[in-house]
Coordinates of N, CA, C and O in Angstrom, one line a residue:
M22 N 15.7 -6.7 -10.3 CA 14.5 -7.2 -9.5 C 15.0 -7.5 -8.1 O 16.0 -8.2 -7.9
L23 N 14.3 -7.0 -7.1 CA 14.6 -7.2 -5.7 C 13.4 -7.9 -5.1 O 12.3 -7.6 -5.3
T24 N 13.7 -8.9 -4.3 CA 12.7 -9.7 -3.6 C 12.9 -9.5 -2.1 O 14.0 -9.7 -1.6
V25 N 11.8 -9.1 -1.4 CA 11.8 -9.0 0.0 C 10.9 -10.1 0.6 O 9.7 -10.2 0.2
R26 N 11.4 -10.9 1.5 CA 10.6 -11.9 2.1 C 10.1 -11.4 3.5 O 10.8 -11.0 4.3
L27 N 8.7 -11.5 3.7 CA 8.1 -11.0 4.9 C 8.2 -12.1 5.9 O 8.4 -13.3 5.6
R28 N 8.0 -11.7 7.2 CA 8.1 -12.7 8.3 C 7.1 -13.9 8.1 O 7.4 -15.0 8.5
D29 N 6.0 -13.7 7.5 CA 5.0 -14.8 7.3 C 5.4 -15.7 6.1 O 4.7 -16.6 5.8
G30 N 6.5 -15.4 5.4 CA 6.9 -16.3 4.3 C 6.5 -15.7 2.9 O 7.0 -16.2 1.9
S31 N 5.6 -14.8 2.9 CA 5.2 -14.2 1.6 C 6.3 -13.3 1.1 O 7.2 -12.9 1.9
E32 N 6.3 -13.0 -0.2 CA 7.3 -12.2 -0.8 C 6.8 -11.0 -1.6 O 5.6 -11.1 -2.1
I33 N 7.5 -9.9 -1.6 CA 7.2 -8.8 -2.4 C 8.4 -8.6 -3.4 O 9.5 -8.6 -3.0
Q34 N 8.1 -8.6 -4.7 CA 9.1 -8.4 -5.7 C 8.9 -7.0 -6.4 O 7.8 -6.6 -6.6
Y35 N 10.0 -6.3 -6.6 CA 9.9 -5.1 -7.3 C 11.2 -4.8 -8.0 O 12.2 -5.2 -7.7
R36 N 11.0 -4.0 -9.1 CA 12.1 -3.5 -9.9 C 12.4 -2.1 -9.4 O 11.5 -1.3 -9.3
C37 N 13.6 -1.7 -9.2 CA 14.0 -0.4 -8.6 C 14.7 0.4 -9.6 O 15.9 0.3 -9.9
N38 N 14.0 1.4 -10.2 CA 14.6 2.4 -11.1 C 14.2 3.8 -10.6 O 14.0 4.7 -11.4
L39 N 14.2 3.9 -9.3 CA 13.6 5.2 -8.7 C 14.8 6.0 -8.1 O 15.8 5.5 -7.6
P40 N 14.6 7.3 -8.0 CA 15.5 8.1 -7.2 C 15.6 7.7 -5.8 O 14.7 7.1 -5.2
S41 N 16.7 8.0 -5.1 CA 17.0 7.5 -3.8 C 15.9 8.0 -2.8 O 15.5 7.2 -1.9
T42 N 15.3 9.2 -2.9 CA 14.3 9.6 -2.0 C 13.1 8.8 -2.1 O 12.4 8.4 -1.1
I43 N 12.7 8.4 -3.3 CA 11.5 7.5 -3.5 C 11.8 6.1 -3.0 O 11.0 5.5 -2.3
R44 N 13.0 5.6 -3.2 CA 13.4 4.3 -2.7 C 13.3 4.2 -1.2 O 12.9 3.2 -0.7
R45 N 13.8 5.3 -0.5 CA 13.7 5.3 0.9 C 12.2 5.2 1.4 O 11.9 4.5 2.4
G46 N 11.4 6.0 0.7 CA 9.9 5.9 1.0 C 9.4 4.5 0.8 O 8.6 4.0 1.6
R47 N 9.8 3.9 -0.3 CA 9.3 2.5 -0.6 C 9.8 1.6 0.5 O 9.1 0.7 1.0
D48 N 11.1 1.8 0.9 CA 11.6 0.9 2.0 C 10.9 1.1 3.3 O 10.6 0.1 4.0
R49 N 10.4 2.3 3.6 CA 9.6 2.5 4.8 C 8.3 1.7 4.7 O 7.8 1.2 5.6
L50 N 7.7 1.8 3.5 CA 6.4 1.1 3.3 C 6.6 -0.4 3.5 O 5.7 -1.1 4.0
I51 N 7.7 -1.0 2.9 CA 7.9 -2.4 3.1 C 8.1 -2.7 4.6 O 7.6 -3.7 5.1
A52 N 8.8 -1.9 5.3 CA 9.0 -2.1 6.7 C 7.6 -2.1 7.5 O 7.4 -2.9 8.4
L53 N 6.8 -1.2 7.1 CA 5.4 -1.2 7.7 C 4.7 -2.4 7.4 O 4.0 -3.0 8.2
A54 N 4.7 -2.9 6.1 CA 4.1 -4.2 5.8 C 4.6 -5.3 6.6 O 3.8 -6.2 7.0
Q55 N 5.9 -5.4 6.8 CA 6.4 -6.4 7.6 C 6.0 -6.4 9.1 O 5.9 -7.4 9.8
A56 N 5.7 -5.2 9.6 CA 5.3 -5.0 11.0 C 3.9 -5.4 11.3 O 3.5 -5.5 12.4
R57 N 3.0 -5.5 10.2 CA 1.6 -5.9 10.4 C 1.5 -7.2 11.0 O 2.2 -8.2 10.6
T58 N 0.6 -7.4 12.0 CA 0.4 -8.7 12.6 C -0.4 -9.6 11.7 O -1.0 -9.1 10.7
A59 N -0.3 -10.9 11.9 CA -1.1 -11.8 11.1 C -2.6 -11.5 11.2 O -3.3 -11.6 10.2
S60 N -3.1 -11.1 12.4 CA -4.5 -10.8 12.6 C -4.9 -9.6 11.7 O -5.9 -9.6 11.1
E61 N -4.0 -8.6 11.7 CA -4.3 -7.4 10.9 C -4.3 -7.8 9.4 O -5.2 -7.3 8.6
R62 N -3.4 -8.6 8.9 CA -3.3 -9.0 7.5 C -4.6 -9.8 7.2 O -5.2 -9.6 6.1
A63 N -5.0 -10.7 8.1 CA -6.2 -11.5 7.9 C -7.5 -10.6 7.7 O -8.3 -10.7 6.8
E64 N -7.6 -9.6 8.6 CA -8.7 -8.7 8.6 C -8.7 -7.9 7.3 O -9.7 -7.7 6.6
D65 N -7.5 -7.4 6.9 CA -7.4 -6.6 5.7 C -7.8 -7.5 4.5 O -8.6 -7.0 3.6
A66 N -7.4 -8.7 4.4 CA -7.7 -9.6 3.3 C -9.2 -9.9 3.2 O -9.8 -9.8 2.1
C67 N -9.8 -10.2 4.4 CA -11.2 -10.6 4.4 C -12.1 -9.4 4.1 O -13.0 -9.5 3.3
R68 N -11.7 -8.2 4.6 CA -12.5 -7.0 4.4 C -12.4 -6.6 2.9 O -13.3 -6.1 2.3
A69 N -11.2 -6.8 2.3 CA -11.0 -6.5 0.9 C -11.9 -7.4 0.0 O -12.5 -6.9 -1.0
A70 N -12.1 -8.6 0.4 CA -12.9 -9.6 -0.4 C -14.4 -9.4 -0.2 O -15.2 -9.7 -1.1
A71 N -14.8 -8.8 0.9 CA -16.2 -8.6 1.2 C -16.4 -7.3 1.9 O -16.7 -7.3 3.1
P72 N -16.2 -6.2 1.3 CA -16.1 -4.9 2.0 C -17.5 -4.5 2.6 O -17.5 -3.7 3.5
H73 N -18.6 -5.0 2.0 CA -19.9 -4.5 2.5 C -20.5 -5.3 3.5 O -21.5 -4.9 4.2
D74 N -20.1 -6.6 3.7 CA -20.7 -7.5 4.7 C -19.7 -8.3 5.5 O -20.1 -9.3 6.1
F75 N -18.5 -7.8 5.6 CA -17.5 -8.4 6.4 C -17.9 -8.5 7.9 O -18.5 -7.6 8.4
V76 N -17.6 -9.7 8.5 CA -18.0 -9.8 9.9 C -16.7 -10.0 10.8 O -16.5 -9.3 11.7
N77 N -15.9 -11.0 10.4 CA -14.7 -11.3 11.2 C -13.7 -12.1 10.4 O -14.0 -12.6 9.4
A78 N -12.5 -12.2 11.0 CA -11.4 -12.8 10.3 C -10.4 -13.5 11.3 O -10.4 -13.1 12.5
Q79 N -9.8 -14.5 10.8 CA -8.7 -15.2 11.7 C -7.6 -15.6 10.7 O -7.8 -16.3 9.7
P80 N -6.3 -15.3 11.1 CA -5.2 -15.8 10.3 C -5.0 -17.3 10.4 O -5.3 -17.9 11.5
T81 N -4.5 -17.9 9.4 CA -4.2 -19.3 9.4 C -3.1 -19.6 8.3 O -2.6 -18.6 7.8
T82 N -2.9 -20.8 8.0 CA -2.0 -21.2 6.9 C -2.8 -22.2 6.0 O -3.8 -22.8 6.5
V83 N -2.3 -22.4 4.8 CA -2.9 -23.3 3.9 C -2.9 -24.7 4.6 O -3.9 -25.5 4.5
G84 N -1.8 -25.1 5.2 CA -1.6 -26.4 5.8 C -2.6 -26.6 7.0 O -3.2 -27.7 7.1
E85 N -2.9 -25.5 7.8 CA -3.9 -25.7 8.8 C -5.3 -25.9 8.3 O -6.1 -26.6 8.8
I86 N -5.6 -25.2 7.2 CA -6.9 -25.4 6.5 C -7.0 -26.9 6.1 O -8.0 -27.5 6.3
H87 N -6.0 -27.4 5.4 CA -6.0 -28.8 4.9 C -6.1 -29.8 6.0 O -6.6 -30.9 5.8
A88 N -5.6 -29.5 7.2 CA -5.6 -30.4 8.3 C -6.9 -30.5 9.1 O -7.1 -31.4 10.0
I89 N -7.9 -29.7 8.8 CA -9.1 -29.7 9.6 C -9.9 -31.0 9.3 O -10.2 -31.3 8.1
P90 N -10.2 -31.7 10.3 CA -10.9 -33.0 10.1 C -12.4 -32.7 9.6 O -13.0 -31.7 10.0
G91 N -12.9 -33.7 8.9 CA -14.3 -33.6 8.5 C -15.2 -34.1 9.6 O -14.8 -34.5 10.6
P92 N -16.5 -34.0 9.3 CA -17.5 -34.5 10.3 C -17.2 -36.0 10.5 O -16.7 -36.7 9.6
V93 N -17.6 -36.5 11.6 CA -17.4 -37.9 12.0 C -18.0 -38.8 10.9 O -19.1 -38.6 10.4
N94 N -17.3 -39.8 10.6 CA -17.7 -40.9 9.6 C -18.0 -40.3 8.2 O -18.8 -40.9 7.5
T95 N -17.4 -39.3 7.8 CA -17.6 -38.8 6.4 C -16.3 -38.7 5.7 O -15.9 -39.6 5.0
M96 N -15.5 -37.6 5.8 CA -14.3 -37.5 5.1 C -13.2 -37.2 6.1 O -13.4 -36.7 7.1
V97 N -12.0 -37.5 5.7 CA -10.8 -37.3 6.5 C -10.5 -35.8 6.7 O -10.4 -35.3 7.9
H98 N -10.4 -35.0 5.7 CA -10.1 -33.6 5.8 C -11.1 -32.8 5.0 O -11.2 -32.9 3.8
A99 N -11.9 -32.0 5.7 CA -13.0 -31.3 5.1 C -12.7 -30.3 4.1 O -13.4 -30.1 3.1
F100 N -11.5 -29.6 4.2 CA -11.2 -28.5 3.4 C -9.9 -28.7 2.6 O -9.2 -27.8 2.3
S101 N -9.6 -30.0 2.3 CA -8.3 -30.3 1.6 C -8.3 -29.7 0.2 O -7.2 -29.5 -0.3
S102 N -9.4 -29.4 -0.4 CA -9.4 -28.8 -1.8 C -9.3 -27.3 -1.8 O -9.1 -26.7 -2.8
V103 N -9.3 -26.6 -0.6 CA -9.3 -25.2 -0.5 C -7.8 -24.8 -0.7 O -6.9 -25.2 0.1
L104 N -7.5 -24.0 -1.7 CA -6.2 -23.5 -2.0 C -5.2 -24.7 -2.2 O -4.0 -24.6 -1.8
A105 N -5.7 -25.7 -2.8 CA -4.9 -27.0 -2.9 C -3.6 -26.8 -3.6 O -2.6 -27.6 -3.4
H106 N -3.5 -25.8 -4.5 CA -2.3 -25.7 -5.3 C -1.1 -24.9 -4.6 O -0.1 -24.7 -5.1
L107 N -1.4 -24.5 -3.3 CA -0.4 -23.6 -2.6 C 0.3 -24.4 -1.6 O -0.2 -25.4 -1.0
P108 N 1.6 -24.0 -1.2 CA 2.3 -24.7 -0.2 C 1.7 -24.5 1.2 O 1.0 -23.5 1.5
A109 N 1.9 -25.5 2.0 CA 1.2 -25.6 3.4 C 1.6 -24.4 4.2 O 0.8 -23.9 5.0
A110 N 2.8 -23.8 4.1 CA 3.2 -22.7 4.9 C 2.6 -21.3 4.5 O 2.8 -20.3 5.2
D111 N 2.0 -21.2 3.4 CA 1.5 -20.0 2.9 C 0.4 -19.4 3.8 O -0.5 -20.1 4.3
F112 N 0.4 -18.1 3.9 CA -0.6 -17.4 4.7 C -2.0 -17.5 4.1 O -2.1 -17.5 2.9
A113 N -3.0 -17.6 4.9 CA -4.4 -17.5 4.5 C -5.2 -16.9 5.6 O -4.7 -16.7 6.7
A114 N -6.5 -16.6 5.3 CA -7.4 -16.0 6.3 C -8.7 -16.7 6.2 O -9.3 -16.8 5.1
W115 N -9.3 -17.1 7.4 CA -10.6 -17.6 7.5 C -11.5 -16.3 7.6 O -11.2 -15.5 8.5
C116 N -12.6 -16.3 6.9 CA -13.4 -15.1 7.0 C -14.9 -15.5 7.1 O -15.3 -16.5 6.6
W117 N -15.7 -14.6 7.7 CA -17.1 -14.7 7.7 C -17.7 -13.4 7.3 O -17.2 -12.3 7.6
R118 N -18.8 -13.5 6.5 CA -19.5 -12.3 6.0 C -21.0 -12.5 6.3 O -21.4 -13.7 6.6
Q119 N -21.7 -11.5 6.3 CA -23.2 -11.5 6.5 C -23.9 -11.0 5.3 O -24.3 -9.8 5.2
P120 N -24.3 -11.9 4.4 CA -24.9 -11.5 3.2 C -26.4 -11.0 3.4 O -26.9 -10.1 2.6
T121 N -27.1 -11.6 4.4 CA -28.4 -11.1 4.7 C -28.6 -11.2 6.2 O -27.8 -11.9 6.9
P122 N -29.5 -10.5 6.8 CA -29.7 -10.5 8.3 C -29.8 -12.0 8.8 O -30.4 -12.8 8.3
H123 N -29.0 -12.2 9.9 CA -29.0 -13.5 10.6 C -28.4 -14.6 9.8 O -28.5 -15.8 10.2
N124 N -27.8 -14.4 8.6 CA -27.2 -15.4 7.8 C -25.8 -15.1 7.6 O -25.4 -14.0 7.2
Y125 N -24.9 -16.1 7.8 CA -23.4 -15.9 7.7 C -22.9 -16.9 6.7 O -23.3 -18.0 6.7
A126 N -21.8 -16.5 6.0 CA -21.2 -17.4 5.1 C -19.7 -17.3 5.3 O -19.1 -16.2 5.5
S127 N -19.0 -18.5 5.2 CA -17.6 -18.6 5.5 C -16.9 -18.6 4.1 O -17.4 -19.1 3.1
Y128 N -15.7 -18.0 4.1 CA -14.8 -18.0 2.9 C -13.4 -17.9 3.4 O -13.1 -17.5 4.5
V129 N -12.5 -18.2 2.5 CA -11.1 -18.2 2.7 C -10.4 -17.3 1.7 O -10.8 -17.3 0.6
V130 N -9.4 -16.5 2.2 CA -8.7 -15.6 1.3 C -7.2 -16.1 1.3 O -6.7 -16.3 2.4
G131 N -6.7 -16.4 0.2 CA -5.3 -16.9 0.1 C -4.3 -15.8 0.1 O -4.6 -14.6 0.1
P132 N -3.0 -16.1 0.0 CA -1.9 -15.1 0.1 C -1.9 -14.1 -1.0 O -1.3 -13.0 -0.9
N133 N -2.4 -14.5 -2.1 CA -2.4 -13.6 -3.3 C -3.8 -13.0 -3.6 O -4.0 -12.5 -4.7
G134 N -4.7 -13.0 -2.6 CA -6.0 -12.5 -2.7 C -7.0 -13.4 -3.3 O -8.2 -13.1 -3.6
E135 N -6.6 -14.7 -3.5 CA -7.6 -15.7 -4.0 C -8.7 -15.8 -3.0 O -8.5 -15.9 -1.8
V136 N -10.0 -15.8 -3.4 CA -11.1 -16.0 -2.6 C -11.8 -17.3 -2.9 O -12.1 -17.6 -4.0
V137 N -12.0 -18.1 -1.8 CA -12.6 -19.4 -2.0 C -13.8 -19.5 -1.1 O -13.7 -19.4 0.1
D138 N -15.0 -19.8 -1.7 CA -16.2 -20.0 -0.9 C -16.1 -21.4 -0.3 O -16.0 -22.4 -1.0
T139 N -16.2 -21.5 1.0 CA -16.2 -22.8 1.7 C -17.5 -23.5 1.7 O -17.6 -24.7 2.1
H140 N -18.6 -22.9 1.2 CA -19.9 -23.4 1.2 C -20.4 -23.8 2.6 O -21.2 -24.7 2.8
S141 N -19.9 -23.1 3.6 CA -20.3 -23.3 5.0 C -21.1 -22.0 5.4 O -20.7 -20.9 5.2
T142 N -22.2 -22.3 6.1 CA -23.0 -21.2 6.5 C -23.4 -21.3 8.0 O -23.3 -22.4 8.6
S143 N -23.9 -20.2 8.6 CA -24.4 -20.3 9.9 C -25.6 -19.3 10.0 O -25.6 -18.3 9.3
N144 N -26.6 -19.7 10.7 CA -27.8 -18.9 10.8 C -28.1 -18.6 12.2 O -27.8 -19.3 13.1
G145 N -28.7 -17.4 12.4 CA -29.1 -16.9 13.8 C -28.1 -16.0 14.3 O -27.2 -15.5 13.6
E146 N -28.2 -15.7 15.6 CA -27.3 -14.8 16.3 C -26.8 -15.5 17.5 O -27.4 -16.4 18.0
P147 N -25.6 -15.1 18.0 CA -24.7 -14.1 17.5 C -24.0 -14.6 16.3 O -24.1 -15.8 15.9
P148 N -23.1 -13.8 15.6 CA -22.3 -14.2 14.5 C -21.4 -15.3 14.9 O -21.0 -15.5 16.1
P149 N -21.0 -16.2 14.0 CA -20.0 -17.2 14.3 C -18.7 -16.6 14.8 O -18.3 -15.5 14.4
N150 N -18.0 -17.4 15.6 CA -16.7 -17.0 16.1 C -15.7 -17.0 14.8 O -15.9 -17.7 13.9
P151 N -14.7 -16.2 14.9 CA -13.7 -16.2 13.8 C -13.1 -17.6 13.7 O -13.0 -18.3 14.6
G152 N -12.8 -17.9 12.4 CA -12.1 -19.2 12.2 C -13.0 -20.1 11.4 O -14.1 -19.7 11.0
P153 N -12.6 -21.4 11.2 CA -13.4 -22.3 10.4 C -14.7 -22.7 11.1 O -14.8 -22.6 12.3
P154 N -15.6 -23.1 10.3 CA -16.9 -23.5 10.8 C -16.7 -24.8 11.6 O -15.8 -25.6 11.4
I155 N -17.6 -25.0 12.6 CA -17.6 -26.2 13.4 C -18.4 -27.2 12.6 O -19.6 -27.1 12.4
L156 N -17.7 -28.3 12.3 CA -18.3 -29.4 11.5 C -18.9 -30.5 12.4 O -18.1 -30.9 13.3
T157 N -20.1 -30.9 12.2 CA -20.7 -31.9 13.0 C -21.1 -33.1 12.2 O -21.3 -33.0 11.0

């Protein structure tokens, strides 16, 4: 079993029983995966989770999600339960989708493709900016 750690801290594990020509091809694919930017990874993850109504994406980490303060005089951290079982340094993506005209819904995709509905919405135009919803 071989483990390759990507720049963002995520890992790819694979068992190698392949001929050398296929291993070289696999190594090129791993190199390409490592070369992807965080923004590209976020867009890929969000688009995979909502392929028909994807709007935008922003890369983040689990720790950054947990650190977002809640609305004034309510709770300390609004999204502390999102991906709560994962380490703070793990990659995640904030996403927005448009389920119906002029209505937008926020969701988070974790490093292993976990999709979490944040129960945050936005109505009207233009679409919300990439990233977490603005809590008031």
